[in-house]
Short mmCIF file of C-alpha atoms and ligand atoms in Angstrom, two decimals:
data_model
loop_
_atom_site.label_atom_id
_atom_site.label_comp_id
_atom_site.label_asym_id
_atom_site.label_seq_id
_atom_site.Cartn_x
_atom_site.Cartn_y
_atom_site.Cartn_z
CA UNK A 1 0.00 0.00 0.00
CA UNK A 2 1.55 3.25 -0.88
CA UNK A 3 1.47 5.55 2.55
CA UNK A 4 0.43 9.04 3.03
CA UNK A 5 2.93 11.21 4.62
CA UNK A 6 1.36 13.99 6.70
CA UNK A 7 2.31 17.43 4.95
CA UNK A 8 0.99 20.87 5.48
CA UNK A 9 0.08 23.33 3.15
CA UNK A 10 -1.29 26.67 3.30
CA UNK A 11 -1.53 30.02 1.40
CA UNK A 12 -2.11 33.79 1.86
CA UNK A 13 -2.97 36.18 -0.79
CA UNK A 14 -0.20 39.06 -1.59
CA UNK A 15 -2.89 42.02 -1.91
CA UNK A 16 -2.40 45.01 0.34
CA UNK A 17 -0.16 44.81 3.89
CA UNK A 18 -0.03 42.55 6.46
CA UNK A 19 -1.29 42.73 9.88
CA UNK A 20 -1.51 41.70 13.11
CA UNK A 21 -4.80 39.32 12.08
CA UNK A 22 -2.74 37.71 9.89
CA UNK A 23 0.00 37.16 12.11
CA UNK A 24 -2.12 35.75 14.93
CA UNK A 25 -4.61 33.93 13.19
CA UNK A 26 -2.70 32.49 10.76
CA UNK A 27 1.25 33.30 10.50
CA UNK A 28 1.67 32.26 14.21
CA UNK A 29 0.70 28.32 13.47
CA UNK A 30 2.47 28.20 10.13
CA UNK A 31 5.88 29.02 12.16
CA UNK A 32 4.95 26.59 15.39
CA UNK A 33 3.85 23.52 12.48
CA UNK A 34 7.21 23.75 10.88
CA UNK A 35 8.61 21.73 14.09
CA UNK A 36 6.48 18.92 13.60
CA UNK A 37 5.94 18.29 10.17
CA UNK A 38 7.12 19.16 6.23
CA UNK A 39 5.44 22.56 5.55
CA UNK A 40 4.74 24.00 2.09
CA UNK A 41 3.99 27.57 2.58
CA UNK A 42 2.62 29.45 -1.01
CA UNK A 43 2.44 33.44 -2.03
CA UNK A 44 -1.35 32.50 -3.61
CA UNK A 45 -0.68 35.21 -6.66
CA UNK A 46 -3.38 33.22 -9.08
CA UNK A 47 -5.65 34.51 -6.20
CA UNK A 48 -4.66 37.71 -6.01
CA UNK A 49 -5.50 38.34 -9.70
CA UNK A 50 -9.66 37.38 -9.29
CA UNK A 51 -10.75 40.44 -8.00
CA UNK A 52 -9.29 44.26 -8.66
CA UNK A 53 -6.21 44.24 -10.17
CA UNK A 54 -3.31 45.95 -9.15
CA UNK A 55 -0.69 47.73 -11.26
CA UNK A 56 1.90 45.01 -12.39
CA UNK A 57 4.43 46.55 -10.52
CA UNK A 58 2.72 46.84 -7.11
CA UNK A 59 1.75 43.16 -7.87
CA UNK A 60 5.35 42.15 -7.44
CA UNK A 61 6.48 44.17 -4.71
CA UNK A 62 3.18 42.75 -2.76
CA UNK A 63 4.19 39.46 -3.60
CA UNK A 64 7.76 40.58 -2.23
CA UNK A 65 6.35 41.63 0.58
CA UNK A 66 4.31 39.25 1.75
CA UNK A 67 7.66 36.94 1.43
CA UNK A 68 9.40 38.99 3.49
CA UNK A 69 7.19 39.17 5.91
CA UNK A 70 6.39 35.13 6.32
CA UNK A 71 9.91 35.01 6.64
CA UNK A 72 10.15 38.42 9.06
CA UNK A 73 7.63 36.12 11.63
CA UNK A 74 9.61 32.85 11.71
CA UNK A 75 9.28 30.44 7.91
CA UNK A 76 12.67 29.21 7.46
CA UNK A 77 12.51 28.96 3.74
CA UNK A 78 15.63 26.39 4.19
CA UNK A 79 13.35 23.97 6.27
CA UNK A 80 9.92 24.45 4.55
CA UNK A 81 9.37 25.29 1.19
CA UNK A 82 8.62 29.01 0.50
CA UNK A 83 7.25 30.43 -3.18
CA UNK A 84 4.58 31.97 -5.25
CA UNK A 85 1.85 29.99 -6.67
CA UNK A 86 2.45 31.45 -10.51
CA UNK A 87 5.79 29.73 -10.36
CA UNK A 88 4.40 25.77 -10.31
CA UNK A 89 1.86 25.76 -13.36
CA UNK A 90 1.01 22.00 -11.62
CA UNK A 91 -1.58 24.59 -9.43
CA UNK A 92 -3.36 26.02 -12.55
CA UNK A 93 -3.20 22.88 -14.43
CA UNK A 94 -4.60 20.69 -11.46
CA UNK A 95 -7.61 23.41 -11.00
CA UNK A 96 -8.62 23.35 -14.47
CA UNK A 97 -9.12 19.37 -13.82
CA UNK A 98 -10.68 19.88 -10.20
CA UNK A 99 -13.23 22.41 -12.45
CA UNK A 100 -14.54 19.35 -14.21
CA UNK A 101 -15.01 17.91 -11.06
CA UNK A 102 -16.73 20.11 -8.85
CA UNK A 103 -20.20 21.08 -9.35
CA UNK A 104 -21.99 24.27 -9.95
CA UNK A 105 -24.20 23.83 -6.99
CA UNK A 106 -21.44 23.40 -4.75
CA UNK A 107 -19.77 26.65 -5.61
CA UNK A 108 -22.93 28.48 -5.46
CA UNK A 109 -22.89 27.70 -1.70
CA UNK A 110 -19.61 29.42 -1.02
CA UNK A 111 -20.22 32.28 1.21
CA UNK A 112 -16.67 34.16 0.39
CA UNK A 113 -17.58 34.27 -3.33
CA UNK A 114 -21.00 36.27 -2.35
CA UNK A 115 -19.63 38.36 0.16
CA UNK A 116 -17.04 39.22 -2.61
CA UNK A 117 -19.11 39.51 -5.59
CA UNK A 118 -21.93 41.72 -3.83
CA UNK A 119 -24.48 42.85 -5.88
CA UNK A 120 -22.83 42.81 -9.12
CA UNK A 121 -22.72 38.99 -9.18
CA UNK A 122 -23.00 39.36 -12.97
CA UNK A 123 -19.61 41.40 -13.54
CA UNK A 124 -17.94 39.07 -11.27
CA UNK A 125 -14.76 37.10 -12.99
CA UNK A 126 -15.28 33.63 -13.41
CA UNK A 127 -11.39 33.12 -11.45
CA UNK A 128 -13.53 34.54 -8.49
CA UNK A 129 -16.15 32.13 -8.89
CA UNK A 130 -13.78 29.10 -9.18
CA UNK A 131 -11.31 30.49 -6.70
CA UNK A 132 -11.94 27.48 -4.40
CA UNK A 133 -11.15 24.98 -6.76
CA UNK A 134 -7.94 26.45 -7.96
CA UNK A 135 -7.71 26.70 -3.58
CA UNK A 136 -8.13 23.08 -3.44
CA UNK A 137 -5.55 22.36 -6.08
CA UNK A 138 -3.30 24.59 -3.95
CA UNK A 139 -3.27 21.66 -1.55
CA UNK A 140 -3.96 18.99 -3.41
CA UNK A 141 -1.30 19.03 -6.09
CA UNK A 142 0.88 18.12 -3.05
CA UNK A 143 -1.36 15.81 -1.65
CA UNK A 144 -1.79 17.70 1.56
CA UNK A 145 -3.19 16.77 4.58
CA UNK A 146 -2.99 19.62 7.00
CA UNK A 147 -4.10 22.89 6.46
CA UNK A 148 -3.59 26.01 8.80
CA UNK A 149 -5.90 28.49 7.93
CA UNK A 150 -8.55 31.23 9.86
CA UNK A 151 -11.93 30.69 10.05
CA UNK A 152 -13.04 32.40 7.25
CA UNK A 153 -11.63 29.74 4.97
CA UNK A 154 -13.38 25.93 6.67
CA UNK A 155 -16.31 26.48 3.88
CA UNK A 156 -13.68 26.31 1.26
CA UNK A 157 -11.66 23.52 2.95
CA UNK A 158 -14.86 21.44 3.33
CA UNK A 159 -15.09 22.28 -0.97
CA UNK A 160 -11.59 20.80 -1.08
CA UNK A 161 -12.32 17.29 1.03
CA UNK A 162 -15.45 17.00 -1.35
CA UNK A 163 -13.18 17.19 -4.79
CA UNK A 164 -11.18 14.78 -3.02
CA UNK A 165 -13.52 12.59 -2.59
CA UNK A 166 -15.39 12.78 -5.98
CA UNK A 167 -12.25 12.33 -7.52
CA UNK A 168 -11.39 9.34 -5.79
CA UNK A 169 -14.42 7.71 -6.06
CA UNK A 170 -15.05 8.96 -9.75
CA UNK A 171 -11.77 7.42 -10.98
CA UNK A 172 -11.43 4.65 -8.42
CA UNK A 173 -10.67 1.92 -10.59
CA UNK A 174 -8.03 3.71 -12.28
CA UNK A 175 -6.73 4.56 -8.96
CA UNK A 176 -6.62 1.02 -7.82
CA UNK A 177 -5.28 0.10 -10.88
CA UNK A 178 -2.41 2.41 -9.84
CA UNK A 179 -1.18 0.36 -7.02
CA UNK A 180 -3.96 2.70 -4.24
CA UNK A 181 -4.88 -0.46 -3.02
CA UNK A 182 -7.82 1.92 -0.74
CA UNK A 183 -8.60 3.91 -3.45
CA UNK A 184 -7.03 7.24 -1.58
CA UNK A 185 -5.51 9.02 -4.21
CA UNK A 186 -6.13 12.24 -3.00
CA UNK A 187 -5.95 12.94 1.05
CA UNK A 188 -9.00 14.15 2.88
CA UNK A 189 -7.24 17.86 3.90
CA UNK A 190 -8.21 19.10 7.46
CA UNK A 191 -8.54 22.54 8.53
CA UNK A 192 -6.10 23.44 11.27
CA UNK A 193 -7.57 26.28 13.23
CA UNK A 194 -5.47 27.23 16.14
CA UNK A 195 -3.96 29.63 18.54
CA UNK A 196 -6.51 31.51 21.18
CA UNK A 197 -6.89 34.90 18.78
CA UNK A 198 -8.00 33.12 15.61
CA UNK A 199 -10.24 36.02 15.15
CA UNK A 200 -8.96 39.25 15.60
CA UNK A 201 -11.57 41.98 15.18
CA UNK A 202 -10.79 45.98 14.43
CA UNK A 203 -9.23 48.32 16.89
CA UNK A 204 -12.11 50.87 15.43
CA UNK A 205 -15.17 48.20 16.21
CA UNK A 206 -14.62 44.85 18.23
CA UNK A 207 -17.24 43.19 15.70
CA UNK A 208 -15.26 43.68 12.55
CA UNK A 209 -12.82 41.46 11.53
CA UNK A 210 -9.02 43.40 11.42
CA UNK A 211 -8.92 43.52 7.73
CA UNK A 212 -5.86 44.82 5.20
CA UNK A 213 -9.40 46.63 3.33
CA UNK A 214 -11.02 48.83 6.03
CA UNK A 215 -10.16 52.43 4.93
CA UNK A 216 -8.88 53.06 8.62
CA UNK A 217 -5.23 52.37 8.98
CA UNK A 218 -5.87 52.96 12.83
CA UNK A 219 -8.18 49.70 12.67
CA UNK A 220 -5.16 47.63 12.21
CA UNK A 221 -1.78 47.20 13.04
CA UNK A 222 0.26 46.22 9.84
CA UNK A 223 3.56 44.14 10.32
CA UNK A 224 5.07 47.32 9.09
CA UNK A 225 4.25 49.66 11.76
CA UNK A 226 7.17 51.35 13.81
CA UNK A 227 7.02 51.30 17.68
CA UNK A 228 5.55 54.03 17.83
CA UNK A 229 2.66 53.13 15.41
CA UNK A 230 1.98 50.08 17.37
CA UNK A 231 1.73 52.51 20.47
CA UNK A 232 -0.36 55.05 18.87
CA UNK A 233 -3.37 52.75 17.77
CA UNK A 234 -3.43 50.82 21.10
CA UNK A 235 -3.72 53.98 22.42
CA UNK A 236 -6.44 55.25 20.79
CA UNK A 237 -8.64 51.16 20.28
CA UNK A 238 -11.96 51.53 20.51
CA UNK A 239 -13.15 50.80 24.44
CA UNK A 240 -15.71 50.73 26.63
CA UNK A 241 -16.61 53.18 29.66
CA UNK A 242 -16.47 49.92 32.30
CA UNK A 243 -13.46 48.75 33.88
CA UNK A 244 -11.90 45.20 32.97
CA UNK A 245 -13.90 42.12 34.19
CA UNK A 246 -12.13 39.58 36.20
CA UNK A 247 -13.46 36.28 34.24
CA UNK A 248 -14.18 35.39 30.60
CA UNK A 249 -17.75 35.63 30.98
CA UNK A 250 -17.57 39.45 31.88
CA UNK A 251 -16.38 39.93 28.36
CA UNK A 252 -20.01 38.96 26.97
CA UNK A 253 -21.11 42.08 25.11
CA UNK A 254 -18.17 43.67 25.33
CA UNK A 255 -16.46 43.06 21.60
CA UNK A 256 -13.67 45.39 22.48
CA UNK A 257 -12.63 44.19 25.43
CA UNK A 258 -12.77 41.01 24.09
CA UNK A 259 -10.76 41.71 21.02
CA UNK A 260 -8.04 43.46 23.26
CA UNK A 261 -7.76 41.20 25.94
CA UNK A 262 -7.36 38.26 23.11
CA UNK A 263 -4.61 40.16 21.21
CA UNK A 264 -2.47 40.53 24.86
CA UNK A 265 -2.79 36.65 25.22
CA UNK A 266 -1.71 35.72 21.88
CA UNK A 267 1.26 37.89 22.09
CA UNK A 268 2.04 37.29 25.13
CA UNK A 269 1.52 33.06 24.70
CA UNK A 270 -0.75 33.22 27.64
CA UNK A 271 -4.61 32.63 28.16
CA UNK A 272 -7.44 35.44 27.95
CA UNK A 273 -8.30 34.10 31.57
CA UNK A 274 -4.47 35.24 33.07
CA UNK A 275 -4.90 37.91 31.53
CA UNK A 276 -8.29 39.06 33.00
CA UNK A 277 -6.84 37.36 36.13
CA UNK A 278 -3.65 39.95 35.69
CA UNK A 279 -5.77 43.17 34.90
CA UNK A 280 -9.10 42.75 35.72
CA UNK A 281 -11.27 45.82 37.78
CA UNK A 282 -8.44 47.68 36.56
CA UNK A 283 -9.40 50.53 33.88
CA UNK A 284 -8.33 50.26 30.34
CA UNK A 285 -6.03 52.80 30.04
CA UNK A 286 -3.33 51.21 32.07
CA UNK A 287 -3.79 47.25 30.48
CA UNK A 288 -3.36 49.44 26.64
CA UNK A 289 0.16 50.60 28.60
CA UNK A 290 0.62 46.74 28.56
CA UNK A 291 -0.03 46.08 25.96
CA UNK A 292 1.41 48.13 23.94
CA UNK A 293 4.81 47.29 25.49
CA UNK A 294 4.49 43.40 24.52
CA UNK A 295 2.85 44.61 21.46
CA UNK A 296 6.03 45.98 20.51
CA UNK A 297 8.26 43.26 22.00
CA UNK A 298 7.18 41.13 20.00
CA UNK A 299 6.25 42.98 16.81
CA UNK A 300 9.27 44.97 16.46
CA UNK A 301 11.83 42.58 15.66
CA UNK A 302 9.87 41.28 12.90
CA UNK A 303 9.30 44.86 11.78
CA UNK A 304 12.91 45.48 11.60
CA UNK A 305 13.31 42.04 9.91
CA UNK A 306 11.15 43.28 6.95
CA UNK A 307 12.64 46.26 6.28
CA UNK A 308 15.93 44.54 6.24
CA UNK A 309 14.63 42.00 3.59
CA UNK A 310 12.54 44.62 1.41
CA UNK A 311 16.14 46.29 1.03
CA UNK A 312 17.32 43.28 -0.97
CA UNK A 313 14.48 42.32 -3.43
CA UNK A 314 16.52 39.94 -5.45
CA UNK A 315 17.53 37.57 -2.42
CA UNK A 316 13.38 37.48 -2.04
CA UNK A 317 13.56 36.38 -5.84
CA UNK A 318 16.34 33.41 -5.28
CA UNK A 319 14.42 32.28 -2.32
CA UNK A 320 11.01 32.39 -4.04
CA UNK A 321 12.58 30.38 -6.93
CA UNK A 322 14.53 27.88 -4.92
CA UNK A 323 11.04 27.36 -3.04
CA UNK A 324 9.85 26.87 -6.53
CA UNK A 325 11.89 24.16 -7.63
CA UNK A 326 11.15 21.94 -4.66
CA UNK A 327 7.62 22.96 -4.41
CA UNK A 328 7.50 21.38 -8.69
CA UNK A 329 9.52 18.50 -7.57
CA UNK A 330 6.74 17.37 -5.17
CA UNK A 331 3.53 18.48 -7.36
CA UNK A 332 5.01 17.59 -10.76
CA UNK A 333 5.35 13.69 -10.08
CA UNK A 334 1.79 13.72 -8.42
CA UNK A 335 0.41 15.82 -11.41
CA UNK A 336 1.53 13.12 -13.93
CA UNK A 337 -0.27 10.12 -11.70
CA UNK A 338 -3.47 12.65 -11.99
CA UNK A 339 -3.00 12.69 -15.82
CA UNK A 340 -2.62 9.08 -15.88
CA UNK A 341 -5.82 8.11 -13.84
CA UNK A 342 -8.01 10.28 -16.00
CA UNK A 343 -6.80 9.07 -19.32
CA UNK A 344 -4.25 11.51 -20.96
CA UNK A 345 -1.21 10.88 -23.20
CA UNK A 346 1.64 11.78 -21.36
CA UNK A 347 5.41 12.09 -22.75
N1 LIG B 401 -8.15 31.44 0.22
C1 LIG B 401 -7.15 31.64 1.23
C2 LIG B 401 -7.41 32.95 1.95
O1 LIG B 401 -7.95 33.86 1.38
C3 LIG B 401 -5.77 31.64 0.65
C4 LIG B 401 -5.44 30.32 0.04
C5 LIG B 401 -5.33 30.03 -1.27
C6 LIG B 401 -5.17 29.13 0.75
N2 LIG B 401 -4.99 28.73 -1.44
C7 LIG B 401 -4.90 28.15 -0.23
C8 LIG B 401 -5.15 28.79 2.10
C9 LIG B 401 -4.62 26.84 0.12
C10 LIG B 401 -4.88 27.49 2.45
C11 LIG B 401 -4.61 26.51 1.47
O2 LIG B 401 -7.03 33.08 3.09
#
């Protein structure tokens, strides 16, 4: 029986800045999985290209960036593999198969694609539509089984276990035939959704997600923010007139304190109960002193990390195409088995 090796996979698009949201709902538990198992870690540019465009130029430096800054909060591009997705066609080739297999009924159910599309459903691009399938690709291609991601993105991971499926069962002879004496060609990803601030809301309004869109820049705190920055928007985060509660359930209607008290524990590796424990009765303006300071602790050195990276764009560009290279060594043998079980000539 051929065995599947656990391997984790996961993406983030390069459009716009990164934040703090980013870093603790996702970023955090891509650098803390790469001790336990093979990561693949992907710059998801194919994705970045279904919605507004942005000038070819600030495309690449985005992409840049967002390198930079996975390797700014802890990747080792050495240990796990590091690229962008535009560099392995085995992604785009692999979707436009996994299109053929998913159903119009299941992508009508996607959530993301609605929220995105709004209204004008009509002048939506058709990438947008299929973005989940090109998602599920993403993680197929190397048959992955572990998938760190935020919340916002279990609908779509549920979409990639069904393609797996279909595919499997669709072609299972072939796949037999192929020495998968179970018939488990493809794995049955799982969603990894960790860390104790998976959701981290607005510093402007504790019931919006922190988001690289909202036209505030004092609503976030970007992995490129100075000290002082940092300082400057904990400062002035959206509170509430009541002093801290001492327990978890004194945070119930109270999305602020909530949101703040989360972000401190994250940072700070500790849980939202210490925390209340710590500063609880106390008012807000002296926990913000707090946490400002490990706010900064923590986020500077990365800070500084990223500007010394962005000063050297063509070391991003060898490290992008050495993750490249291994990233095509893994997908290109799996692609070929693909091709095989659904009946192409192959060279
Ligand atoms: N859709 C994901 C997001 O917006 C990004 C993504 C693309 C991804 N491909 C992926 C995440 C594969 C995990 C695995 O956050």
């Amino acid at each position: 029986m051929i065995e599947l090796k656990p391997r984790v996979f996961s993406g983030m698009q390069p459009t716009g800045s990164l934040h703090l949201g980013n870093y603790l709902g996702a970023l955090i538990n891509w650098v803390a999985m790469q001790k336990t198992h093979e990561c693949i870690y992907c710059v998801v540019d194919l994705h970045a290209i279904t919605a507004e465009w942005l000038e070819p130029e600030e495309l690449r430096q985005s992409i840049r960036r967002a390198a930079a800054a996975y390797i700014a909060c802890g990747i080792d591009p050495k240990s796990s593999i590091l690229f962008n997705q535009s560099q392995v066609t085995e992604h785009a080739e692999l979707a436009w198969i996994f299109n053929c297999v998913a159903r119009l009924g299941w992508l009508n159910r996607m959530t993301q694609f609605k929220e995105k599309a709004g209204k004008d459903r009509e002048n939506a691009s058709v990438g947008l539509y299929a973005y989940p399938n090109l998602m599920a690709a993403d993680i197929l291609v190397y048959r992955g089984t572990h998938v760190p991601v935020g919340e916002d993105q279990k609908q779509h991971l549920e979409l990639a276990r069904d393609i797996a499926q279909k595919f499997n069962n669709d072609w299972r002879e072939a796949i037999v035939a192929k020495g998968y004496a179970d018939g488990m060609f493809f794995p049955q990803p799982e969603p990894i959704i960790l860390g104790p601030a998976t959701r981290v809301m607005s510093l402007r309004d504790g019931t919006k997600k922190m988001s690289k869109s909202d036209p505030s820049d004092l609503s976030r705190i970007n992995l490129t923010d100075d000290a002082e920055a940092i300082a400057r928007k904990i400062q002035r985060a959206k509170t509430d007139p009541d002093a801290l509660p001492s327990e978890p359930k004194g945070l119930e209607g109270r999305p602020e304190a909530d949101n703040l008290t989360g972000i401190y524990a994250a940072l700070a590796g500790t849980t939202q109960e210490a925390v209340l424990k710590e500063f609880g009765g106390g008012q807000f303006s002296t926990f913000k002193k707090a946490l400002a300071d490990v706010a900064v602790a923590k986020l500077a050195p990365i800070t500084s990390e990223m500007t010394r990276l962005s000063a050297d764009p063509a070391e991003i560009d060898r490290i992008l195409a050495d993750g490249a290279r291994r990233a095509r060594a893994i997908a290109h043998p799996i692609l070929n088995e693909v091709k095989d079980i659904v009946g192409f000539v192959r060279s």
